[in-house]
Short mmCIF file of C-alpha atoms in Angstrom, two decimals:
data_model
loop_
_atom_site.label_atom_id
_atom_site.label_comp_id
_atom_site.label_asym_id
_atom_site.label_seq_id
_atom_site.Cartn_x
_atom_site.Cartn_y
_atom_site.Cartn_z
CA MET A 1 -125.99 -48.54 -41.65
CA LYS A 2 -123.40 -51.63 -42.36
CA LYS A 3 -124.44 -53.98 -39.72
CA ASN A 4 -127.96 -53.41 -41.49
CA VAL A 5 -127.09 -53.20 -45.38
CA ILE A 6 -126.11 -57.14 -44.01
CA ILE A 7 -128.74 -57.99 -42.20
CA PHE A 8 -131.18 -57.34 -45.42
CA PHE A 9 -128.50 -59.24 -47.78
CA TYR A 10 -129.16 -62.26 -44.88
CA LEU A 11 -132.86 -62.07 -45.37
CA LEU A 12 -132.62 -61.33 -49.19
CA LEU A 13 -130.40 -65.36 -49.56
CA ILE A 14 -132.80 -66.81 -47.01
CA SER A 15 -135.76 -65.81 -48.59
CA TYR A 16 -134.97 -66.81 -52.52
CA SER A 17 -133.23 -70.37 -51.13
CA ALA A 18 -136.69 -70.76 -49.73
CA THR A 19 -138.25 -70.31 -53.21
CA ALA A 20 -135.42 -71.07 -55.83
CA GLN A 21 -136.51 -74.38 -57.07
CA THR A 22 -133.92 -77.26 -55.96
CA ILE A 23 -133.50 -80.57 -57.44
CA ASN A 24 -131.09 -82.93 -55.29
CA LEU A 25 -129.54 -85.94 -56.99
CA GLU A 26 -127.38 -88.59 -55.30
CA PHE A 27 -126.00 -90.97 -57.04
CA PRO A 28 -122.36 -92.16 -55.00
CA TYR A 29 -120.92 -94.32 -57.89
CA PHE A 30 -120.36 -92.04 -60.35
CA ALA A 31 -118.37 -88.75 -58.65
CA GLY A 32 -115.55 -87.21 -60.12
CA LYS A 33 -117.96 -86.82 -63.66
CA THR A 34 -118.60 -83.52 -65.29
CA TYR A 35 -122.33 -82.52 -65.70
CA GLU A 36 -124.07 -79.95 -68.31
CA PHE A 37 -127.53 -79.21 -66.60
CA THR A 38 -129.96 -77.38 -68.86
CA ILE A 39 -133.77 -76.70 -69.93
CA PHE A 40 -135.34 -76.04 -73.20
CA GLN A 41 -136.83 -72.90 -75.54
CA GLY A 42 -137.60 -74.10 -78.44
CA ASP A 43 -135.28 -75.17 -80.60
CA LYS A 44 -132.61 -73.54 -78.15
CA ARG A 45 -130.43 -76.13 -74.63
CA ILE A 46 -130.09 -73.56 -71.83
CA LYS A 47 -127.11 -74.37 -70.04
CA LEU A 48 -127.85 -73.46 -66.64
CA LYS A 49 -124.91 -75.16 -64.63
CA GLU A 50 -121.99 -77.58 -65.37
CA ASP A 51 -119.93 -79.11 -62.91
CA ALA A 52 -118.44 -82.37 -61.71
CA ILE A 53 -120.41 -84.39 -59.24
CA PRO A 54 -117.68 -84.57 -55.91
CA LYS A 55 -116.88 -87.30 -53.86
CA ASP A 56 -119.97 -87.70 -51.80
CA GLY A 57 -122.14 -87.85 -54.79
CA LYS A 58 -123.72 -85.75 -53.89
CA VAL A 59 -125.15 -82.62 -56.21
CA GLN A 60 -127.89 -80.03 -55.71
CA LEU A 61 -129.36 -77.74 -58.77
CA THR A 62 -131.23 -74.68 -58.88
CA ILE A 63 -133.34 -73.63 -61.16
CA PRO A 64 -132.14 -69.37 -61.43
CA GLU A 65 -134.18 -66.18 -60.55
CA ASN A 66 -134.11 -65.33 -64.37
CA TYR A 67 -135.81 -68.37 -65.24
CA LYS A 68 -138.24 -68.92 -62.16
CA GLY A 69 -141.55 -70.27 -62.83
CA TYR A 70 -140.07 -72.93 -66.16
CA LYS A 71 -142.24 -75.28 -66.54
CA GLY A 72 -140.84 -78.31 -68.62
CA MET A 73 -138.10 -80.60 -69.17
CA ALA A 74 -134.34 -80.69 -68.05
CA GLN A 75 -131.61 -83.02 -69.05
CA TRP A 76 -128.41 -83.43 -66.31
CA TYR A 77 -126.30 -84.97 -68.47
CA PHE A 78 -122.75 -86.84 -68.15
CA THR A 79 -120.31 -84.37 -70.36
CA ASN A 80 -116.77 -86.62 -69.90
CA SER A 81 -118.38 -90.15 -70.43
CA ALA A 82 -117.71 -92.54 -73.06
CA THR A 83 -121.29 -93.96 -72.40
CA GLY A 84 -123.41 -90.84 -71.98
CA GLY A 85 -125.41 -91.09 -69.50
CA GLY A 86 -127.85 -89.23 -67.17
CA LEU A 87 -131.28 -88.07 -66.25
CA ASP A 88 -134.61 -86.20 -68.54
CA LEU A 89 -136.19 -84.43 -65.51
CA ILE A 90 -139.52 -82.77 -66.01
CA ILE A 91 -139.93 -79.25 -64.08
CA ASN A 92 -142.70 -77.68 -62.75
CA ASN A 93 -141.60 -75.92 -59.49
CA GLU A 94 -141.01 -79.01 -57.69
CA ASP A 95 -138.77 -78.76 -54.74
CA PHE A 96 -137.90 -83.32 -55.74
CA SER A 97 -134.80 -85.30 -55.53
CA VAL A 98 -133.13 -88.40 -57.12
CA THR A 99 -131.02 -90.72 -55.62
CA CYS A 100 -129.36 -94.00 -57.68
CA LEU A 101 -126.97 -95.98 -54.68
CA ASP A 102 -126.42 -98.97 -57.65
CA SER A 103 -123.24 -98.49 -59.88
CA ILE A 104 -125.52 -99.32 -62.93
CA PRO A 105 -128.69 -97.34 -62.73
CA THR A 106 -131.80 -99.40 -63.32
CA ALA A 107 -135.45 -97.85 -63.65
CA LYS A 108 -135.33 -99.56 -59.77
CA SER A 109 -132.56 -97.91 -59.01
CA ILE A 110 -133.43 -94.68 -59.68
CA VAL A 111 -135.57 -93.29 -56.66
CA TYR A 112 -137.61 -90.71 -57.62
CA LYS A 113 -138.97 -88.22 -54.15
CA LYS A 114 -141.61 -85.20 -53.90
CA THR A 115 -141.86 -84.82 -57.14
CA GLN A 116 -145.76 -85.29 -58.80
CA GLU A 117 -144.60 -84.85 -62.02
CA ASN A 118 -141.73 -87.04 -62.82
CA ILE A 119 -143.32 -90.01 -60.91
CA PHE A 120 -146.40 -89.72 -62.59
CA ASP A 121 -143.97 -89.79 -66.12
CA ILE A 122 -142.80 -92.81 -65.37
CA GLU A 123 -146.03 -94.92 -64.58
CA ASN A 124 -147.85 -93.48 -66.99
CA TYR A 125 -145.53 -94.85 -69.52
CA GLN A 126 -145.69 -97.96 -68.14
CA LYS A 127 -149.46 -98.24 -68.20
CA GLN A 128 -148.99 -97.63 -71.62
CA GLN A 129 -146.72 -99.84 -72.60
CA LYS A 130 -148.67 -102.41 -70.78
CA LEU A 131 -151.72 -101.40 -72.68
CA PHE A 132 -149.68 -101.52 -76.54
CA GLU A 133 -148.28 -105.07 -75.33
CA LYS A 134 -151.90 -106.56 -74.57
CA HIS A 135 -152.70 -104.71 -78.43
CA ASP A 136 -149.73 -106.36 -80.43
CA ALA A 137 -150.38 -109.73 -78.62
CA MET A 138 -154.67 -109.52 -79.44
CA LEU A 139 -153.88 -108.08 -82.82
CA ALA A 140 -151.14 -111.01 -83.84
CA THR A 141 -153.95 -113.25 -82.06
CA LYS A 142 -156.85 -112.41 -84.77
CA ARG A 143 -154.25 -112.79 -87.65
CA ALA A 144 -153.45 -116.15 -86.35
CA TYR A 145 -156.73 -117.35 -86.34
CA GLU A 146 -160.02 -117.58 -88.13
CA PRO A 147 -163.23 -115.69 -87.79
CA LYS A 148 -165.28 -118.81 -87.01
CA ASN A 149 -162.01 -120.02 -84.79
CA LYS A 150 -163.29 -119.30 -80.63
CA ILE A 151 -159.53 -117.81 -79.93
CA TYR A 152 -160.30 -115.34 -82.47
CA LYS A 153 -163.71 -113.95 -81.21
CA LEU A 154 -161.85 -114.04 -77.39
CA ALA A 155 -159.23 -112.08 -79.26
CA ALA A 156 -161.31 -110.05 -80.94
CA GLU A 157 -163.60 -108.78 -77.62
CA GLU A 158 -160.76 -108.57 -75.87
CA TYR A 159 -159.00 -106.12 -78.84
CA THR A 160 -162.48 -103.84 -78.87
CA SER A 161 -161.77 -103.61 -74.60
CA ILE A 162 -158.49 -102.33 -75.36
CA ILE A 163 -159.07 -100.25 -78.39
CA LYS A 164 -161.70 -98.52 -75.29
CA GLN A 165 -158.93 -98.46 -72.53
CA TYR A 166 -156.84 -96.69 -75.26
CA ASP A 167 -159.69 -94.26 -75.09
CA THR A 168 -160.10 -93.64 -71.58
CA TYR A 169 -156.19 -93.02 -70.55
CA SER A 170 -156.10 -90.66 -73.70
CA ASN A 171 -158.56 -88.34 -71.69
CA ASP A 172 -157.59 -88.76 -68.61
CA LEU A 173 -153.79 -87.44 -70.39
CA LYS A 174 -156.54 -84.82 -71.94
CA LYS A 175 -157.95 -83.50 -68.43
CA SER A 176 -154.79 -83.98 -66.39
CA SER A 177 -152.68 -80.68 -65.53
CA LEU A 178 -149.65 -82.21 -65.05
CA PHE A 179 -147.38 -81.13 -67.40
CA ALA A 180 -146.07 -84.73 -67.27
CA ALA A 181 -149.50 -85.87 -69.29
CA LYS A 182 -149.24 -83.20 -71.55
CA PHE A 183 -145.56 -84.18 -72.58
CA ARG A 184 -146.49 -88.37 -73.24
CA GLN A 185 -149.17 -86.50 -75.88
CA ILE A 186 -146.32 -85.29 -77.41
CA VAL A 187 -143.65 -87.87 -76.95
CA ASN A 188 -146.27 -90.15 -78.75
CA LEU A 189 -146.91 -87.92 -81.48
CA THR A 190 -143.11 -88.36 -82.10
CA MET A 191 -143.83 -92.27 -82.60
CA GLY A 192 -146.86 -91.53 -84.99
CA ILE A 193 -149.40 -92.19 -82.26
CA GLY A 194 -152.12 -90.31 -81.56
CA THR A 195 -155.62 -90.19 -79.20
CA ILE A 196 -157.04 -93.37 -80.69
CA ILE A 197 -155.69 -96.35 -81.66
CA THR A 198 -156.66 -97.43 -85.75
CA LEU A 199 -154.92 -99.62 -87.95
CA ASP A 200 -155.57 -96.84 -91.35
CA GLU A 201 -153.28 -94.39 -91.91
CA LYS A 202 -155.50 -92.05 -93.55
CA GLU A 203 -157.30 -91.90 -90.39
CA LYS A 204 -153.98 -92.23 -87.87
CA ALA A 205 -152.80 -88.94 -89.42
CA ASN A 206 -155.87 -87.38 -89.47
CA ASN A 207 -156.27 -87.90 -85.96
CA ILE A 208 -153.25 -86.38 -85.34
CA ASN A 209 -153.01 -83.55 -87.35
CA GLU A 210 -157.00 -82.45 -85.82
CA PHE A 211 -154.67 -83.30 -82.13
CA ILE A 212 -152.05 -81.12 -82.95
CA VAL A 213 -154.22 -78.49 -84.46
CA ASN A 214 -156.47 -77.84 -82.13
CA GLU A 215 -155.36 -79.17 -78.50
CA LEU A 216 -151.64 -79.33 -79.16
CA ASP A 217 -150.67 -76.81 -75.98
CA PHE A 218 -147.63 -75.79 -78.20
CA SER A 219 -146.51 -73.60 -74.43
CA ILE A 220 -145.88 -77.24 -73.06
CA LEU A 221 -144.08 -78.23 -76.68
CA TYR A 222 -141.81 -75.15 -76.71
CA THR A 223 -140.01 -76.33 -73.83
CA SER A 224 -139.76 -80.25 -74.59
CA ASN A 225 -137.87 -80.53 -76.56
CA HIS A 226 -139.63 -81.61 -79.79
CA TRP A 227 -140.54 -78.47 -80.66
CA ALA A 228 -138.30 -78.47 -84.27
CA GLY A 229 -139.52 -82.36 -84.68
CA ILE A 230 -142.84 -81.56 -83.95
CA ILE A 231 -143.30 -79.07 -86.90
CA ASN A 232 -141.59 -81.27 -89.10
CA SER A 233 -144.00 -84.12 -88.15
CA TRP A 234 -146.76 -81.98 -88.94
CA THR A 235 -146.41 -80.35 -92.24
CA GLU A 236 -144.56 -84.28 -93.78
CA ILE A 237 -147.88 -85.11 -92.49
CA GLN A 238 -150.59 -82.68 -94.30
CA ILE A 239 -147.61 -82.74 -97.00
CA LYS A 240 -147.20 -85.99 -98.07
CA VAL A 241 -151.00 -87.80 -96.03
CA LEU A 242 -153.27 -85.46 -96.09
CA LYS A 243 -152.27 -83.86 -99.40
CA ASP A 244 -154.18 -80.47 -99.12
CA ASP A 245 -152.87 -76.95 -98.96
CA ALA A 246 -156.24 -75.44 -98.25
CA LYS A 247 -156.86 -77.10 -95.36
CA MET A 248 -153.10 -77.06 -94.12
CA LEU A 249 -153.20 -72.93 -94.67
CA THR A 250 -156.34 -72.67 -92.68
CA ASP A 251 -154.59 -75.42 -89.76
CA ALA A 252 -151.20 -73.25 -89.91
CA THR A 253 -153.68 -69.92 -89.32
CA THR A 254 -155.91 -72.47 -86.79
CA ILE A 255 -152.09 -72.67 -84.98
CA LEU A 256 -151.22 -69.43 -85.43
CA ASN A 257 -153.75 -67.75 -83.28
CA ARG A 258 -153.91 -70.30 -81.29
CA ILE A 259 -150.48 -69.68 -79.59
CA LYS A 260 -150.01 -67.04 -76.60
CA SER A 261 -147.08 -65.96 -76.54
CA ASP A 262 -145.48 -63.54 -78.99
CA ALA A 263 -141.81 -65.23 -78.35
CA ILE A 264 -143.39 -68.39 -79.19
CA TYR A 265 -145.41 -66.87 -82.40
CA THR A 266 -141.80 -65.95 -83.87
CA ASP A 267 -140.43 -69.30 -83.00
CA PHE A 268 -143.00 -71.39 -84.61
CA VAL A 269 -143.02 -69.13 -88.00
CA ILE A 270 -139.67 -69.33 -88.30
CA ASN A 271 -139.59 -73.31 -88.50
CA LEU A 272 -142.85 -73.23 -90.60
CA THR A 273 -141.21 -70.52 -92.89
CA LYS A 274 -137.73 -73.38 -93.36
CA GLU A 275 -140.09 -76.14 -93.31
CA LEU A 276 -143.15 -75.27 -95.77
CA THR A 277 -139.31 -73.71 -98.25
CA ARG A 278 -138.29 -77.55 -97.38
CA ALA A 279 -140.91 -78.72 -98.38
CA GLY A 280 -141.53 -76.10 -101.75
CA LYS A 281 -144.63 -74.63 -100.22
CA ASP A 282 -144.11 -71.92 -101.54
CA ASP A 283 -147.88 -71.33 -102.01
CA VAL A 284 -148.54 -71.88 -98.35
CA LEU A 285 -146.09 -69.95 -97.24
CA TYR A 286 -147.10 -66.93 -99.32
CA ALA A 287 -150.96 -67.15 -98.72
CA LEU A 288 -149.51 -66.87 -95.17
CA ILE A 289 -147.64 -63.56 -95.64
CA PRO A 290 -150.60 -60.81 -94.56
CA THR A 291 -151.69 -63.19 -91.53
CA ILE A 292 -148.74 -63.39 -90.00
CA LYS A 293 -147.52 -59.87 -90.86
CA ASN A 294 -151.11 -58.51 -89.95
CA SER A 295 -150.67 -59.77 -86.77
CA LYS A 296 -147.29 -57.52 -85.93
CA ARG A 297 -146.44 -60.38 -83.23
CA LEU A 298 -143.38 -61.09 -83.91
CA LEU A 299 -140.32 -59.94 -81.80
CA ASP A 300 -137.64 -59.97 -84.97
CA TYR A 301 -137.16 -60.13 -88.36
CA ASP A 302 -133.70 -62.00 -88.09
CA GLY A 303 -132.28 -64.45 -90.43
CA VAL A 304 -135.72 -65.77 -92.28
CA LEU A 305 -138.32 -63.71 -90.44
CA TYR A 306 -136.92 -61.31 -92.94
CA LEU A 307 -139.65 -62.64 -95.24
CA PHE A 308 -142.35 -61.08 -93.59
CA GLN A 309 -140.72 -57.46 -93.24
CA GLN A 310 -140.94 -57.36 -97.53
CA ASP A 311 -144.06 -55.83 -99.60
CA LEU A 312 -143.35 -59.01 -102.73
CA SER A 313 -146.54 -57.88 -104.76
CA GLY A 314 -147.10 -55.38 -107.15
CA LYS A 315 -143.05 -54.33 -108.93
CA ALA A 316 -140.11 -56.35 -109.02
CA PRO A 317 -136.96 -54.96 -106.47
CA ASP A 318 -134.02 -53.91 -108.55
CA LEU A 319 -131.58 -55.97 -109.32
CA THR A 320 -128.33 -54.85 -107.76
CA ILE A 321 -125.28 -57.18 -109.87
CA GLU A 322 -121.45 -57.07 -108.32
CA THR A 323 -118.96 -57.85 -110.79
CA TYR A 324 -115.51 -58.54 -110.37
CA ASN A 325 -112.08 -56.97 -112.01
CA GLY A 326 -109.94 -59.72 -111.87
CA ILE A 327 -110.49 -62.04 -109.04
CA LYS A 328 -113.23 -62.00 -106.27
CA GLU A 329 -110.65 -61.16 -103.35
CA ALA A 330 -109.22 -57.87 -105.29
CA LYS A 331 -112.18 -56.59 -103.92
CA ASN A 332 -112.15 -54.05 -106.66
CA GLN A 333 -115.97 -54.76 -107.57
CA ILE A 334 -118.40 -52.65 -109.77
CA THR A 335 -121.46 -52.67 -108.69
CA THR A 336 -124.49 -51.45 -111.35
CA VAL A 337 -128.29 -51.85 -110.75
CA ILE A 338 -130.70 -53.03 -113.20
CA LYS A 339 -134.56 -51.06 -112.64
CA THR A 340 -136.88 -54.02 -113.63
CA ALA A 341 -138.82 -52.02 -115.22
CA ASP A 342 -136.80 -51.61 -117.97
CA LEU A 343 -136.22 -55.31 -118.39
CA LYS A 344 -138.16 -54.77 -121.33
CA SER A 345 -138.50 -58.64 -122.48
CA LYS A 346 -142.62 -60.11 -122.66
CA PHE A 347 -141.76 -61.77 -119.34
CA THR A 348 -138.22 -62.51 -117.22
CA LEU A 349 -137.86 -65.05 -114.23
CA LEU A 350 -135.82 -64.72 -111.98
CA VAL A 351 -133.86 -67.96 -110.44
CA PHE A 352 -132.33 -68.15 -107.32
CA TYR A 353 -130.32 -71.58 -106.92
CA LYS A 354 -127.43 -72.50 -105.16
CA SER A 355 -124.82 -75.16 -106.86
CA GLY A 356 -124.42 -78.61 -105.70
CA CYS A 357 -128.43 -78.08 -104.15
CA GLY A 358 -130.08 -81.62 -105.57
CA PRO A 359 -133.98 -79.62 -106.16
CA CYS A 360 -131.57 -76.76 -107.82
CA GLU A 361 -129.74 -78.95 -110.11
CA GLU A 362 -132.63 -79.80 -111.93
CA THR A 363 -134.32 -76.85 -112.16
CA MET A 364 -131.32 -75.37 -113.97
CA LEU A 365 -130.84 -78.43 -115.97
CA GLY A 366 -134.71 -78.08 -117.30
CA LEU A 367 -134.16 -74.57 -117.62
CA VAL A 368 -131.02 -75.68 -120.14
CA ASP A 369 -133.53 -78.16 -121.63
CA ASN A 370 -136.17 -75.98 -122.59
CA TYR A 371 -134.47 -72.97 -122.83
CA ASN A 372 -134.82 -72.58 -126.41
CA GLU A 373 -138.68 -72.71 -126.02
CA MET A 374 -138.43 -69.83 -123.57
CA VAL A 375 -136.81 -67.75 -125.51
CA SER A 376 -138.99 -68.40 -128.41
CA LYS A 377 -142.40 -67.23 -125.99
CA GLY A 378 -140.23 -63.69 -125.11
CA ILE A 379 -139.08 -64.95 -121.86
CA LYS A 380 -135.65 -63.79 -120.39
CA ILE A 381 -133.83 -65.94 -118.20
CA ILE A 382 -131.92 -63.77 -114.89
CA SER A 383 -130.14 -65.77 -112.49
CA PHE A 384 -128.38 -65.82 -109.37
CA ALA A 385 -126.60 -68.04 -107.50
CA ALA A 386 -125.66 -68.40 -104.37
CA ASP A 387 -121.86 -69.58 -104.06
CA THR A 388 -119.71 -68.68 -101.97
CA GLU A 389 -116.90 -69.87 -104.73
CA GLU A 390 -115.61 -68.92 -107.40
CA LYS A 391 -114.56 -71.74 -109.28
CA VAL A 392 -117.68 -73.79 -108.42
CA PHE A 393 -120.14 -70.64 -109.53
CA LYS A 394 -118.12 -70.45 -112.91
CA ASP A 395 -117.76 -73.96 -113.32
CA THR A 396 -121.67 -74.51 -112.75
CA SER A 397 -122.54 -71.31 -114.82
CA LEU A 398 -120.78 -72.28 -117.99
CA LEU A 399 -123.40 -75.15 -118.62
CA HIS A 400 -126.26 -72.44 -119.05
CA PRO A 401 -126.73 -71.05 -121.69
CA TRP A 402 -128.64 -67.39 -121.12
CA SER A 403 -125.75 -64.48 -120.94
CA ASP A 404 -127.51 -63.18 -117.42
CA LYS A 405 -125.96 -64.88 -115.14
CA TYR A 406 -124.59 -63.45 -111.15
CA CYS A 407 -123.51 -64.35 -108.19
CA ASP A 408 -121.85 -61.92 -105.48
CA PHE A 409 -120.30 -64.58 -103.56
CA GLN A 410 -122.64 -63.81 -100.69
CA GLY A 411 -124.37 -67.14 -100.83
CA ALA A 412 -127.93 -66.68 -99.19
CA LYS A 413 -127.09 -63.50 -97.61
CA GLY A 414 -126.18 -61.15 -100.84
CA ILE A 415 -128.92 -58.30 -101.35
CA ASN A 416 -130.64 -59.88 -104.37
CA PHE A 417 -131.06 -63.06 -102.05
CA LYS A 418 -132.31 -60.08 -99.41
CA ASN A 419 -134.83 -58.33 -100.93
CA TYR A 420 -136.59 -61.33 -103.49
CA ALA A 421 -136.94 -62.52 -99.66
CA VAL A 422 -135.63 -65.41 -101.03
CA ILE A 423 -134.75 -68.70 -97.47
CA GLY A 424 -134.85 -71.28 -99.64
CA THR A 425 -133.42 -72.75 -103.07
CA PRO A 426 -134.50 -72.75 -106.19
CA THR A 427 -136.61 -69.79 -105.81
CA MET A 428 -138.21 -68.03 -108.91
CA TYR A 429 -140.45 -65.14 -109.68
CA VAL A 430 -142.37 -64.53 -113.26
CA LEU A 431 -142.28 -61.00 -114.04
CA ASP A 432 -143.51 -58.60 -117.23
CA SER A 433 -143.07 -56.27 -119.25
CA LYS A 434 -143.27 -53.90 -116.55
CA GLY A 435 -141.28 -55.34 -114.03
CA ILE A 436 -144.43 -56.39 -112.52
CA ILE A 437 -144.48 -59.78 -110.11
CA LEU A 438 -146.52 -62.26 -111.90
CA SER A 439 -145.81 -65.36 -109.46
CA ARG A 440 -143.02 -67.19 -107.50
CA LEU A 441 -142.41 -70.69 -107.70
CA ALA A 442 -140.48 -73.39 -106.67
CA THR A 443 -140.26 -76.29 -109.06
CA ILE A 444 -139.17 -76.98 -112.40
CA SER A 445 -142.70 -78.48 -113.65
CA GLU A 446 -144.45 -75.27 -112.31
CA VAL A 447 -141.96 -73.59 -114.66
CA LEU A 448 -142.75 -75.50 -117.78
CA ASP A 449 -146.71 -75.23 -117.14
CA PHE A 450 -146.33 -71.03 -117.12
CA VAL A 451 -144.14 -71.44 -120.11
CA ARG A 452 -147.51 -73.93 -122.06
CA LYS A 453 -149.57 -71.46 -121.26
CA GLN A 454 -147.85 -68.67 -123.05
#
């Protein structure tokens, strides 16, 4: 029986070694250097192996069973080198090798074998660079000569030809099934390059936006090591160039509907929520909440995702106030609850801020400057600080003329911040006399617009 178990175990090893993906590296001049081998999922770097290069310079990397089928970028990089170094590798179910027998690695001395993905990546990049070099040369020539000049006319013809060549190049990337082709599209996006060549910035922004919304494969982006960067770039284009919140809402919904994996969907919502909050696009974010909640695709509600557990329509959550006898370190806190239905004022403005936050300071200064007008309009201010140091809170709050100003020194993890789903400061809510939420605001200008309408 024991013999049979050993044979069975041996057969398992043979089966695993036959199917496990391996990358064989040979870098003899780098013997002794320590390295890490990592892959990517969203914002996460996943370390698969760390070791030192042996004397013969030969290293074998294997994709472990729990990541079997991984398709995406990987990095093999040195961890004890002042100058850094290493390789970016495309992993896509290929057993391949990379060899460098020179002491100084160059594009020519690093040799890839049996990997269509990595060879395509290198050659395709070179092809694109040559095309861009020709484009820049012809554009410079056109600018150097008058339109009537023969040289200008020749350059203009070549320039038009290059535009068409790039169209063909972009279509070839779109048709290719290789990860490397999709990765090239993503890298181009990080450089502000779309699927067309144009000198019109608005046209370029529209082209990049339409590609991200309707064509970008988010499962490829997820393992590209450019996840957060592309989401940031997309929101920047929407906010600073396209400047159309209705379109942004529609486009965000289109992206959400196109993402097939719940894990990727959840990660995208996390990043999008952070970006919209940072940019003060609360209206867009809150308009997306029903779509995201109704999808029931979020895998958890950790961090900023607790926003999608809260129902912040209708009655406002009651306010939990923690005060201290003496210093907060004594832990002799007194907890009281203010019922929002009993606030009695015509309107109540709940302000969530943090001392030292630039936009918060602008908001608080605006509230201070316009405090008398707000009081005359029947608006009561209650503020909550996301501070963690007692002295900082006390010094800052001395500048605020209203009496209801609180801090539980839990930062953004405080109970009121959670109950009101505040994931970025400043955030403000307007309540009516019955404690019903009327609106959510992010800027002092929005507050003043509300005040002046009263």
